Coordinates of C-alpha atoms in Angstrom, one line a residue:
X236 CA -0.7 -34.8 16.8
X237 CA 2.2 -32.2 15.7
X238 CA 0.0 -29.6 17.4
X239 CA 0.1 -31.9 20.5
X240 CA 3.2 -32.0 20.7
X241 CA 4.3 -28.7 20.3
X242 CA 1.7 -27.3 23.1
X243 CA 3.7 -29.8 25.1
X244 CA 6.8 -28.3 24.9
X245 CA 5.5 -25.0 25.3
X246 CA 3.8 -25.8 28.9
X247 CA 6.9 -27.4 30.0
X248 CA 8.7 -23.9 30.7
X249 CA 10.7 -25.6 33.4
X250 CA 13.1 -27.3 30.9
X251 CA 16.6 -25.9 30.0
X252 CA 17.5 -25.0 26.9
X253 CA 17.7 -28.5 24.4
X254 CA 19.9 -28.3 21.9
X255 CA 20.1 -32.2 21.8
X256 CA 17.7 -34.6 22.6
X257 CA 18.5 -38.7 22.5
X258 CA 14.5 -40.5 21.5
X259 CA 14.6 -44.0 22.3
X260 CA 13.2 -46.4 19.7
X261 CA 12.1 -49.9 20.1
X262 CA 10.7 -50.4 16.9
X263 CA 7.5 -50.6 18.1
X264 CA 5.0 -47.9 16.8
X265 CA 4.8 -46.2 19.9
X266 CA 8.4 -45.4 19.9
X267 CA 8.4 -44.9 15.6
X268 CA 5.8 -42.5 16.2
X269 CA 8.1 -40.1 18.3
X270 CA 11.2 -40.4 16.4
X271 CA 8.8 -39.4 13.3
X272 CA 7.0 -36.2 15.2
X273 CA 10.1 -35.6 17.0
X274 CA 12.4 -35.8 14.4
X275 CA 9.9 -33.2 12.1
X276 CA 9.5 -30.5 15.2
X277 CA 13.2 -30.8 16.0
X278 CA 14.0 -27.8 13.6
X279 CA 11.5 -25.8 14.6
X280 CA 11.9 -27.0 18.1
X281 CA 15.8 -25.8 18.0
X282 CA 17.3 -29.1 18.9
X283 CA 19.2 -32.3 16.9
X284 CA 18.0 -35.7 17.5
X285 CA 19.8 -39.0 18.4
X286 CA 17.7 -42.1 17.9
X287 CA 18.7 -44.9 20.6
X288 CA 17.8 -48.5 20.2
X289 CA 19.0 -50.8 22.9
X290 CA 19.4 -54.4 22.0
X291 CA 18.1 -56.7 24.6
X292 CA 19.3 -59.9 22.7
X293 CA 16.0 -62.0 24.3
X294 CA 14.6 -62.8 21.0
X295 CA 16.8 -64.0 17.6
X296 CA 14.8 -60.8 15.9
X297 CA 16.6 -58.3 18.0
X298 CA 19.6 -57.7 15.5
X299 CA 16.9 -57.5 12.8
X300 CA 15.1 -55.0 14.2
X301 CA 18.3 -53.1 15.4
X302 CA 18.4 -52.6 11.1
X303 CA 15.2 -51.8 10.8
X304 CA 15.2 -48.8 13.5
X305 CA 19.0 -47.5 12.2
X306 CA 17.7 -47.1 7.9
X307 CA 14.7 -45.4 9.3
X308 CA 16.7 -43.2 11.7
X309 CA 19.5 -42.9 8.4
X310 CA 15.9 -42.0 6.2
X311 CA 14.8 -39.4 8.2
X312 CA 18.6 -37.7 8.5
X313 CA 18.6 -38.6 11.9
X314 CA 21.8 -39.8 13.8
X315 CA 21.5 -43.6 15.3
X316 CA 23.3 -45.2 18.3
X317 CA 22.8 -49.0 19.4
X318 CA 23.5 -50.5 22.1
X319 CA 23.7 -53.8 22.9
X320 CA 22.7 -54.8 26.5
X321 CA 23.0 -58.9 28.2
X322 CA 20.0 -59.3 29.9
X323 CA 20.0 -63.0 30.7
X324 CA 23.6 -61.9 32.4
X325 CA 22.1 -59.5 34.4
X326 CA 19.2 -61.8 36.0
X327 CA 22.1 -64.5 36.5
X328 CA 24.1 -62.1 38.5
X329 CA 21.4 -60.5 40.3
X330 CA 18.4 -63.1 40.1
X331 CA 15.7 -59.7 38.7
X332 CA 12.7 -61.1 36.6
X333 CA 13.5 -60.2 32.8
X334 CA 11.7 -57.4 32.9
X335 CA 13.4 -55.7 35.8
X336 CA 16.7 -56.7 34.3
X337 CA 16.0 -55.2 30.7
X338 CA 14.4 -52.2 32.2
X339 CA 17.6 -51.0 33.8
X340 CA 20.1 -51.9 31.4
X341 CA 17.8 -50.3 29.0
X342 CA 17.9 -47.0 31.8
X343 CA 21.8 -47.5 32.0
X344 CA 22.1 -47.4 28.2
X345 CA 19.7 -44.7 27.4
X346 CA 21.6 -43.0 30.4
X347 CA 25.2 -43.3 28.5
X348 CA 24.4 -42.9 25.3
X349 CA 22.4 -39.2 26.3
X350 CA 26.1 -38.4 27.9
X351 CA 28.1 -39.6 24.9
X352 CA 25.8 -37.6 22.9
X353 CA 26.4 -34.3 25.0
X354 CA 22.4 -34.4 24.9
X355 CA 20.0 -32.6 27.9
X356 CA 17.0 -35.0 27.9
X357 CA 15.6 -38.4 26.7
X358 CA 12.2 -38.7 25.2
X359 CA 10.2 -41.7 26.3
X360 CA 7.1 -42.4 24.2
X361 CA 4.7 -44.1 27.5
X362 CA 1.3 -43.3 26.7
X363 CA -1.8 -43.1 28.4
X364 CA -3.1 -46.8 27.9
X365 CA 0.8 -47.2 29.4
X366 CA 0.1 -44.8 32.5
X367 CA -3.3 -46.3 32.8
X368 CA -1.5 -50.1 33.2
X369 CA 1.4 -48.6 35.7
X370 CA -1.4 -47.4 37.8
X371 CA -3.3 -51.2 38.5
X372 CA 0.0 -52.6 38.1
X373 CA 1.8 -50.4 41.5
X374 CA -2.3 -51.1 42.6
X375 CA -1.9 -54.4 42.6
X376 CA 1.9 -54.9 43.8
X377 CA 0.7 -52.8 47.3
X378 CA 2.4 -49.6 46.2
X379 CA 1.5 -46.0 48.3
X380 CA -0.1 -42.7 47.0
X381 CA 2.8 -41.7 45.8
X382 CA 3.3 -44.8 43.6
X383 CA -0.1 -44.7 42.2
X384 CA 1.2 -41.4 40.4
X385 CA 2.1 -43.5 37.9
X386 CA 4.5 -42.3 35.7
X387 CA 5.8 -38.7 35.8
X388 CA 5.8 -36.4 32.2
X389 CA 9.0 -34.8 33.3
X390 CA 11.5 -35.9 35.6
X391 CA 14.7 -35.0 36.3
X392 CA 17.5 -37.2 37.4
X393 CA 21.0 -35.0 37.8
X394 CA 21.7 -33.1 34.3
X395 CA 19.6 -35.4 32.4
X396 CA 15.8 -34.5 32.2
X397 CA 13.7 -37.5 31.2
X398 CA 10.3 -36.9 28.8
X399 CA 7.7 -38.4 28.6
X400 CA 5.2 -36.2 26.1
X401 CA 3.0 -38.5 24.7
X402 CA 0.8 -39.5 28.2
X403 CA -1.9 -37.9 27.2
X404 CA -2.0 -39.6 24.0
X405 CA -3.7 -43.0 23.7
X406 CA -2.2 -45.9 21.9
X407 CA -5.5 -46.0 19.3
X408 CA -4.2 -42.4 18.4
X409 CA -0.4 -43.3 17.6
X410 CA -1.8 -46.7 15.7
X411 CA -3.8 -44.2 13.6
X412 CA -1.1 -41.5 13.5
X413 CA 1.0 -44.2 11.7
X414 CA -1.3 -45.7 9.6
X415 CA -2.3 -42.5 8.1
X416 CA 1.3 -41.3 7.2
X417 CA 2.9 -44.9 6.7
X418 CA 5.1 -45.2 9.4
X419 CA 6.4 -49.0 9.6
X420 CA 7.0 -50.6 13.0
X421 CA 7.6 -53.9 14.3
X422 CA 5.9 -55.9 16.6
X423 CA 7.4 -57.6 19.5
X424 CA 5.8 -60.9 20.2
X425 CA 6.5 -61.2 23.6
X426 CA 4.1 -58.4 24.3
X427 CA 1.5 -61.0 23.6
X428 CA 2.7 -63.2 26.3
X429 CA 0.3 -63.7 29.7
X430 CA 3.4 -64.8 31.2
X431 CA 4.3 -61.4 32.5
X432 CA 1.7 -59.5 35.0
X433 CA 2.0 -56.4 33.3
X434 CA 0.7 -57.7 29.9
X435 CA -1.9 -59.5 31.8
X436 CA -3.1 -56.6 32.7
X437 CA -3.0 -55.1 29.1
X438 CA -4.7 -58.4 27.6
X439 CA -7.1 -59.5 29.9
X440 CA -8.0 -57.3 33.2
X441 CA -8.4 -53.8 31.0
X442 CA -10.3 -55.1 28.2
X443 CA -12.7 -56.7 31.1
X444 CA -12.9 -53.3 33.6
X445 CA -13.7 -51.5 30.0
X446 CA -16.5 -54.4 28.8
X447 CA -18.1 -55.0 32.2
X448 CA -17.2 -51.8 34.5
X449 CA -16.2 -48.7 33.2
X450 CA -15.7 -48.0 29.2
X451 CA -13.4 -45.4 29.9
X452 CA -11.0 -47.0 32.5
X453 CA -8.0 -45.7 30.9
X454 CA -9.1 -42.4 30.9
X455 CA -10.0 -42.2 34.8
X456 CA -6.9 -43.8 35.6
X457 CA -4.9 -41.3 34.2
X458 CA -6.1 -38.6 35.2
X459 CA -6.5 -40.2 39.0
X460 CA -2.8 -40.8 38.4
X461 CA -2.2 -36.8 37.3
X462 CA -4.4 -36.0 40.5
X463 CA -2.0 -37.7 42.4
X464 CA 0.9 -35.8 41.0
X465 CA -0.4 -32.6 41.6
X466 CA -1.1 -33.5 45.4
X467 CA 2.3 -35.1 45.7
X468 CA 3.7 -32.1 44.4
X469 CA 2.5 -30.1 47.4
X470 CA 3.4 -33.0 50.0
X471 CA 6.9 -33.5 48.9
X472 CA 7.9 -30.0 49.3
X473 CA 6.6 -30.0 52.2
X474 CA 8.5 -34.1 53.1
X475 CA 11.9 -31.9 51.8
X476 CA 11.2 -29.5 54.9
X477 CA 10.6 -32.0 57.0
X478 CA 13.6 -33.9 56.2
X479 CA 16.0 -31.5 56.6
X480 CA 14.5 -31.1 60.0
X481 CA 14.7 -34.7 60.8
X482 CA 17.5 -36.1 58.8
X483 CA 20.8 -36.3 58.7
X484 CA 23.1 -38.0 55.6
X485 CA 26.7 -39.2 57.4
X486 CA 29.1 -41.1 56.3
X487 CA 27.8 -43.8 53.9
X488 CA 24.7 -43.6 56.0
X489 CA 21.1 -41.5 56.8
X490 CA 20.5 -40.7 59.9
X491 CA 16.7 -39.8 61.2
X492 CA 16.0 -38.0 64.8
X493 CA 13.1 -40.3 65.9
X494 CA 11.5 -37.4 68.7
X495 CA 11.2 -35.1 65.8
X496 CA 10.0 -37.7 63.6
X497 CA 7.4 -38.5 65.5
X498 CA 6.1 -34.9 65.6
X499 CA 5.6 -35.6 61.9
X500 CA 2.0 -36.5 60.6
X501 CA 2.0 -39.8 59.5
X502 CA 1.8 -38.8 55.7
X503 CA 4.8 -36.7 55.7
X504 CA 6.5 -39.5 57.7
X505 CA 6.2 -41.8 54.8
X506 CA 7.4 -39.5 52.5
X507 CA 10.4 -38.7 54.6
X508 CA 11.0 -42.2 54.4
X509 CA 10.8 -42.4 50.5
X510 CA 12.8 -40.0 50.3
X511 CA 15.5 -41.7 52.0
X512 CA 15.0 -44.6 50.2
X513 CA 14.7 -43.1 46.5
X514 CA 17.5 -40.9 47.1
X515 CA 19.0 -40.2 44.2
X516 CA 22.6 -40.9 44.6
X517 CA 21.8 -44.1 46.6
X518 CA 18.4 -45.8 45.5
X519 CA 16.9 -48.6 47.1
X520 CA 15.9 -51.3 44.8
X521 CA 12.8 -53.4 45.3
X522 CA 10.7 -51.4 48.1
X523 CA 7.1 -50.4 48.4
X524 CA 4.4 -49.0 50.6
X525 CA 4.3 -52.7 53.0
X526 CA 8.5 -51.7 53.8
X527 CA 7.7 -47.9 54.1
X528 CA 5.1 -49.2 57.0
X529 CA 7.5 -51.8 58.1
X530 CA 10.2 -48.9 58.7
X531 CA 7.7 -46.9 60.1
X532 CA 7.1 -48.8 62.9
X533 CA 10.6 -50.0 63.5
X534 CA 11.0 -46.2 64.4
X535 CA 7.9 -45.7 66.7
X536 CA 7.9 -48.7 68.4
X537 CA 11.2 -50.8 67.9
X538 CA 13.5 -51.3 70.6
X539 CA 17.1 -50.0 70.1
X540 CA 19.1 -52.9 68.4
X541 CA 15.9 -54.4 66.7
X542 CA 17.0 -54.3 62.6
X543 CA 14.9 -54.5 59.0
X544 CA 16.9 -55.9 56.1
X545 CA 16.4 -54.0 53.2
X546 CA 17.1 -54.9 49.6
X547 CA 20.7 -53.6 48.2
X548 CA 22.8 -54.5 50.9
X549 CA 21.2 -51.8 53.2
X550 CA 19.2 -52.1 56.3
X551 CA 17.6 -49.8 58.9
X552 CA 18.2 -50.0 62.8
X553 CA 16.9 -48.6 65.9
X554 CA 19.6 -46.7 67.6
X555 CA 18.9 -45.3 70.6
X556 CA 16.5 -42.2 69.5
X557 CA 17.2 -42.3 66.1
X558 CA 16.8 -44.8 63.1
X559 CA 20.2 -45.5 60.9
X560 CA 20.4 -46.8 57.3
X561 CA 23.4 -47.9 56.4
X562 CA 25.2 -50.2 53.8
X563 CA 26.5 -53.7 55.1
X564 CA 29.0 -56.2 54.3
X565 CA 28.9 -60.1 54.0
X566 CA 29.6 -60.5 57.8
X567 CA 26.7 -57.8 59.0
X568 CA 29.0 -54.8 59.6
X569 CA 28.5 -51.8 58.5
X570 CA 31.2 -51.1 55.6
X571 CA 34.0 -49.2 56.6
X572 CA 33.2 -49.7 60.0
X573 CA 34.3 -52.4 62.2
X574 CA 37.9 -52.8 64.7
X575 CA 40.5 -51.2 63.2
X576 CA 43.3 -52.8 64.7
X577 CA 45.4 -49.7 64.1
X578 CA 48.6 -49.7 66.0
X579 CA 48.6 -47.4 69.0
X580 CA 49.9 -44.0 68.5
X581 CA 52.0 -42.7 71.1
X582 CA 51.4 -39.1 72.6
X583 CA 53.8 -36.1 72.0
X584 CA 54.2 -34.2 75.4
X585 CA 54.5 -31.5 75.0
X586 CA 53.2 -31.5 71.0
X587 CA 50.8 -32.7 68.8
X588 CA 49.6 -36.1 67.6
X589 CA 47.4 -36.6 64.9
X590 CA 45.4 -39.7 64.9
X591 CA 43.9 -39.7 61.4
X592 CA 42.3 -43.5 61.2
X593 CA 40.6 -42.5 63.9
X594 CA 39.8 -39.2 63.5
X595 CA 41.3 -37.1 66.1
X596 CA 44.1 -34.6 66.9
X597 CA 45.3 -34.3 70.4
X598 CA 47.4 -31.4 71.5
X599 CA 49.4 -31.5 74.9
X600 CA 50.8 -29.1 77.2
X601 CA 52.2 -29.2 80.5
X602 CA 51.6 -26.5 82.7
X603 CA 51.7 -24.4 85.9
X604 CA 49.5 -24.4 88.3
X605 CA 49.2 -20.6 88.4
X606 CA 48.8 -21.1 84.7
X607 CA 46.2 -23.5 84.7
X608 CA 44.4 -21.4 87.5
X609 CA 44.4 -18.1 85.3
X610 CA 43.6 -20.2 81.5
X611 CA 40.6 -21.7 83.6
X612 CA 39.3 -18.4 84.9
X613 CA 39.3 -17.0 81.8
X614 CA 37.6 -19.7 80.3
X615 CA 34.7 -19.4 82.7
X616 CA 34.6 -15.9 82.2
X617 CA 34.5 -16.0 78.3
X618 CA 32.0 -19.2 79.0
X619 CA 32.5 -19.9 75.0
X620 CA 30.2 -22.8 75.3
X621 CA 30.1 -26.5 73.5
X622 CA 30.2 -26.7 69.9
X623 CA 31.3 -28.9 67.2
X624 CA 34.5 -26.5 66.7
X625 CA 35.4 -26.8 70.4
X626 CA 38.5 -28.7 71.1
X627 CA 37.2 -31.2 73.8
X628 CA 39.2 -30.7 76.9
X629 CA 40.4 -32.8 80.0
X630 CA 43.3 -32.3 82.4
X631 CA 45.8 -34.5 84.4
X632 CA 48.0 -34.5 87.5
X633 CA 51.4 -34.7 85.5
X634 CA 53.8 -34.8 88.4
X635 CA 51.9 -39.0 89.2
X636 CA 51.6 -40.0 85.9
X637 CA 55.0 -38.3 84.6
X638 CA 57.2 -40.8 82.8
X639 CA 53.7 -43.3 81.9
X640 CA 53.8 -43.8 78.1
X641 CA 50.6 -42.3 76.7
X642 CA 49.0 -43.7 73.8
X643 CA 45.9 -43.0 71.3
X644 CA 44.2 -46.1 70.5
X645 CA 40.4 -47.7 69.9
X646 CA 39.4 -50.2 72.3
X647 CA 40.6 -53.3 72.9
X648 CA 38.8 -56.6 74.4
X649 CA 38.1 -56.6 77.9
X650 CA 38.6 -52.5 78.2
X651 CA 37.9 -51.3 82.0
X652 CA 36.8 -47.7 82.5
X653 CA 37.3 -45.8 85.6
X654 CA 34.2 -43.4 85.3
X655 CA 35.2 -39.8 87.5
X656 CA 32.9 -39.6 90.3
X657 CA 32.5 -43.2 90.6
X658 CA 33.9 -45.7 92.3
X659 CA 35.3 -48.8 91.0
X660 CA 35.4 -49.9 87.3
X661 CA 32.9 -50.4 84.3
X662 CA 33.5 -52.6 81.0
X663 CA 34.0 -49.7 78.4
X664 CA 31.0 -51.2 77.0
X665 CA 28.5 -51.2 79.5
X666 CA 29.9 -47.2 79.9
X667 CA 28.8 -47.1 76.3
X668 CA 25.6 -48.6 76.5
X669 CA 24.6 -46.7 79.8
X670 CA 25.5 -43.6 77.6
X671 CA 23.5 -44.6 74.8
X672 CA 26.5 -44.8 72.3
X673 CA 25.8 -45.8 68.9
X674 CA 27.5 -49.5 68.1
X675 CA 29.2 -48.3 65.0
X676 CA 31.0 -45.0 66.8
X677 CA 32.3 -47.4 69.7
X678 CA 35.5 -49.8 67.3
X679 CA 36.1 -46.2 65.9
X680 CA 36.0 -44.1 69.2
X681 CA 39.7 -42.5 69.9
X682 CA 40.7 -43.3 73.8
X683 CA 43.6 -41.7 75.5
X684 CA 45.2 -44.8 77.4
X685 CA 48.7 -45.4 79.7
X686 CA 48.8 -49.1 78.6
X687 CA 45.6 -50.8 79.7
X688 CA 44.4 -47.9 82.2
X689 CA 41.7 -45.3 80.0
X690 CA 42.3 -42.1 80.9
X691 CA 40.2 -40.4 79.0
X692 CA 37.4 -41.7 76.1
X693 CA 38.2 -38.7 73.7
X694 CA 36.1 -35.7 74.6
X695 CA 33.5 -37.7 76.0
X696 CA 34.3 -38.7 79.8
X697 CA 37.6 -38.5 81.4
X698 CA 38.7 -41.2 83.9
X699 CA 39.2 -41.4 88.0
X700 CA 42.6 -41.4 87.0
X701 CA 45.1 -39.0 88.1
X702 CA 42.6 -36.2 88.6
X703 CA 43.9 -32.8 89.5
X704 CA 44.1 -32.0 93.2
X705 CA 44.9 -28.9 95.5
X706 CA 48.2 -30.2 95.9
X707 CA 49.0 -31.0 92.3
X708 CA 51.4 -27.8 90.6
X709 CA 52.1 -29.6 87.5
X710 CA 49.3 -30.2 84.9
X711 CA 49.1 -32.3 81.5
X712 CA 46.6 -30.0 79.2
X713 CA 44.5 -32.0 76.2
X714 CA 42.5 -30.3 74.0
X715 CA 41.0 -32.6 71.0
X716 CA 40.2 -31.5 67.4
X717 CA 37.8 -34.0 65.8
X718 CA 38.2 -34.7 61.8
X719 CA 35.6 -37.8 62.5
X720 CA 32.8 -35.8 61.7
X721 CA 30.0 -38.7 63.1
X722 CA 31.8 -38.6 66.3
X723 CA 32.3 -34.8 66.9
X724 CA 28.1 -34.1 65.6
X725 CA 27.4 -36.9 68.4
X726 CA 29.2 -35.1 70.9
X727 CA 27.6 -31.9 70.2
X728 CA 24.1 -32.8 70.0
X729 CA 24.4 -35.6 73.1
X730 CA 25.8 -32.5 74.7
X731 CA 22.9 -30.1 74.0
X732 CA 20.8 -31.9 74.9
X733 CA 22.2 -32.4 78.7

C-alpha cells in the first residue's frame, strides 16, 4: 500500500511543491487509513500533516468520535483541527437533503481549515468501490459524459489542490490494510441506512450487478469513469477555445454569441455550457445533463424574451442573438440593474460632465462653422474608424437651441424619440426594440435630453432635433467617453456588424 502511494505522488508531477497537506478524517477506516500511510510518507514525502475532522452533529456519537480521531492524530504526532459544522441549519435555511447539506459544509470546513493551516492540498481518501458508486449514482440522476467521470484524482480549485490518491484502491484493500497493522476506526451507522440513494446503491444494487451480472462491476466502472477523464481532458481544452470565442463574462453576468455558438458541434456546445455553469468563481448548484439540454435549446430555438430559471438565483434568457445568464433579485430584475432614478445632470457648455451612475462622460464645445468644416474634413481624411476607445460623436445647431437647459439622464415613462431621417416620433422603447437593445442596457442607457425632447441616446442615434444645416455657423460639439463597459462593447460590436 506504502508503495502505492508513493508511485502516486511520483506520477502526479503537476503538483506544486507540498510542504503542508490538511488529510480529512472521519473516523471511518477509509479515512484512518490515509492519516496512517499519509502521516508515515510525510517525511519522506517532505510535507507536515494536519488531520481534519468535521463534526456534523447528526448523530449523539459525533463528539465521541471527534476524541477518538484527535488521540489518534496526538499518537501519531500529528497536528489536529475540528470543526464543528450545523447541518440541520443548513437544510432549514436552504431546504438541501442532509447529504448535500453536510457535504458542503464539510467542503467549506476542509476549505478553511487548509487556509488557516497555510496548507497546499487536501487529501480525500474516495476509493474505487466510491468512484464505482459516483458513476451509477450521476447514471441514475441523468448526468452527461462528463459527469459519468466520476470523481477526479486531482483537482484544483484556486490555490488549493484537492487529492484523491486512493481511487485505485478498493475498500477490501484498506479493510485489510487496517486489520493487519491494527488501525481502529469507527463505524457510522447511518451508512447502513437504505434511506439515502447512494447507500442503496452500495447495499443492494452493487452486490446484485456483482451476483447476477458482472463480478467485477467495480472494476469496469472505474476504469469507464478514468476513460471518460482522459476524453474529457481532450474536449475541454478544446470547450476553453471555444468559449473564449463565444463567450463573454460582463458585469455580474455571461454573455454567449448565439451565431457562433451555433457553429459549435453539439458536444463542445454542452461543454461550453458547463463551463459557464461550473465556473469557478460563480457555481451553479443543482444542474445536470436534462438543464444543459434545456439551455441548449433555449439558445437554438428560443425566441428573444423566452427565460429558464436556474437554481441559485440565476437564469438564462434569449436576447436577441445572444443568450445572457445573470443573477436576479426577489422582483425578477437583474441585480444592480433596474431604473435608477438618478437626478438629471445638467450639461457644462462649454465643459465637461461626468455622469458616473450611468456611465458616461460628455465633453462640449461650441464651435465655428469654419471650424467644424476643417475638424470634419480631417476626420474623414484620418477615417480613424469605430472602436470601443472612440468617443461617440453627435452635433447640434447651437444658435436654435442656445439658452435650452441640457441634461444627462436615463429614461423616463412615456419617452418620445425623434429618430433622424424619420418623420414623426417613436416611444424610446419601440426605438429600442426595433434596434434590438438588450432590456437590461435600456433603465441604464445615458440620453442627452432639453427637458422631455431626446436629443441624442448616448452614442447610439442622434435625434431630428436641431440638426445642422447650411445656414447654421454656430455648432454644439459632443463627444462621449463610455466607463459603462456593457454599453460601450454593445456599441462596438452592434456597430461592426453594420
Amino acid at each position: 500500500m506504502i508503495d502505492k502511494l508513493i508511485d502516486w505522488f511520483d506520477r502526479h508531477r503537476e503538483l506544486p511543491t507540498l510542504r503542508r497537506v490538511v488529510v480529512a478524517v472521519s473516523g471511518g477506516v477509509d479515512s484512518m487509513v490515509a492519516m496512517d500511510l499519509i502521516g508515515q510518507l510525510s517525511g519522506a514525502l517532505g510535507f507536515s500533516v494536519v488531520v481534519c475532522h468535521v463534526d456534523h452533529r447528526m448523530r449523539p456519537e459525533s463528539e465521541d468520535e471527534q476524541r477518538f480521531v484527535e488521540a489518534e492524530a496526538v499518537r501519531r504526532g500529528l497536528t489536529f483541527h475540528g470543526v464543528a459544522v450545523d447541518v440541520p441549519g443548513r437544510i432549514r435555511e436552504t431546504g438541501e437533503s442532509p447529504q448535500a447539506a453536510a457535504r458542503a459544509l464539510r467542503y467549506e470546513a476542509l476549505t478553511q481549515c487548509a487556509r488557516a493551516a497555510g496548507a497546499e492540498a487536501v487529501v480525500l481518501a474516495h476509493h474505487q468501490d466510491d468512484q464505482a458508486e459516483t458513476v451509477l449514482l450521476r447514471l441514475l440522476r441523468g448526468a452527461s459524459p462528463t459527469g459519468l467521470g466520476g470523481m477526479n484524482e486531482v483537482r484544483r480549485s484556486g490555490d488549493l489542490w484537492w487529492l484523491r490518491p486512493f481511487l485505485k484502491v478498493t475498500k477490501a484493500e484498506l479493510v485489510a490494510y487496517a486489520a493487519d497493522h491494527g488501525i481502529p476506526y469507527r463505524e457510522d451507522p447511518s451508512n447502513w441506512s437504505t434511506k439515502y440513494l447512494r447507500n442503496k446503491i452500495r447495499l443492494q444494487l452493487i452486490p446484485l450487478l456483482e451476483t447476477d451480472y458482472q463480478p467485477r462491476v467495480k472494476d469496469h466502472l472505474a476504469r469507464l469513469a478514468q476513460m471518460i477523464q482522459e476524453d474529457e481532458a481532450v474536449l475541454t481544452s478544446m470547450a476553453l477555445e471555444a468559449r473564449d470565442r463565444c463567450v463573454r463574462v460582463g458585469s455580474g453576468n455571461y454573455r454567449i454569441d448565439i451565431p457562433r455558438f451555433s457553429d459549435l458541434p453539439a458536444a463542445l456546445q454542452r461543454r461550453v455550457l458547463t463551463l459557464i455553469l461550473d465556473y469557478p468563481s460563480e457555481r451553479l448548484p443543482g444542474w445536470g445533463a436534462i438543464q444543459v439540454e434545456a439551455l441548449r435549446n433555449l439558445a437554438l430555438h428560443g425566441r428573444s424574451g423566452s427565460e429558464l430559471r436556474l437554481s441559485g438565483g440565476w437564469r438564462a434568457r434569449r436576447v436577441y442573438d445572444e443568450l445572457v445568464f445573470d443573477r436576479f433579485g426577489e422582483e425578477g430584475r437583474p441585480i444592480g440593474v433596474g431604473p435608477l432614478g438618478a437626478s438629471p445632470i445638467p450639461l457644462s457648455v462649454p465643459g465637461r460632465t461626468s455622469c458616473p451612475i450611468l456611465g458616461v462622460t460628455i465633453d462640449a464645445t461650441v464651435v465655428s462653422r469654419q471650424e467644424w468644416e476643417l475638424r470634419a474634413r480631417a476626420e474623414a481624411a484620418n477615417d480613424p474608424g469605430v472602436g470601443p476607445s472612440t468617443p461617440a460623436v453627435a452635433d447640434f445647431d447651437w444658435e436654435r437651441m442656445e439658452g435650452r437647459p441640457l441634461f444627462i439622464r436615463s429614461r423616463l415613462p412615456g419617452d418620445r424619440f425623434a429618430p433622424f431621417g424619420l418623420a414623426g416620433t417613436k416611444k424610446i422603447k419601440d426605438v429600442w426594440i426595433d434596434d434590438k437593445v438588450p432590456r437590461e442596457l435600456r433603465d441604464r442607457w445615458p440620453l442627452l435630453a432639453a427637458g422631455r425632447e431626446i436629443l441624442w441616446i448616448i452614442g447610439w442615434r442622434r435625434s431630428a432635433h436641431w440638426p445642422v444645416t447650411k445656414d447654421t455657423q454656430r455648432i454644439l460639439h459632443v463627444e462621449a467617453t463610455w466607463t459603462n463597459e456593457e454599453i460601450r462593447e454593445w456599441v462596438h460590436r452592434r456597430t461592426r456588424k453594420n
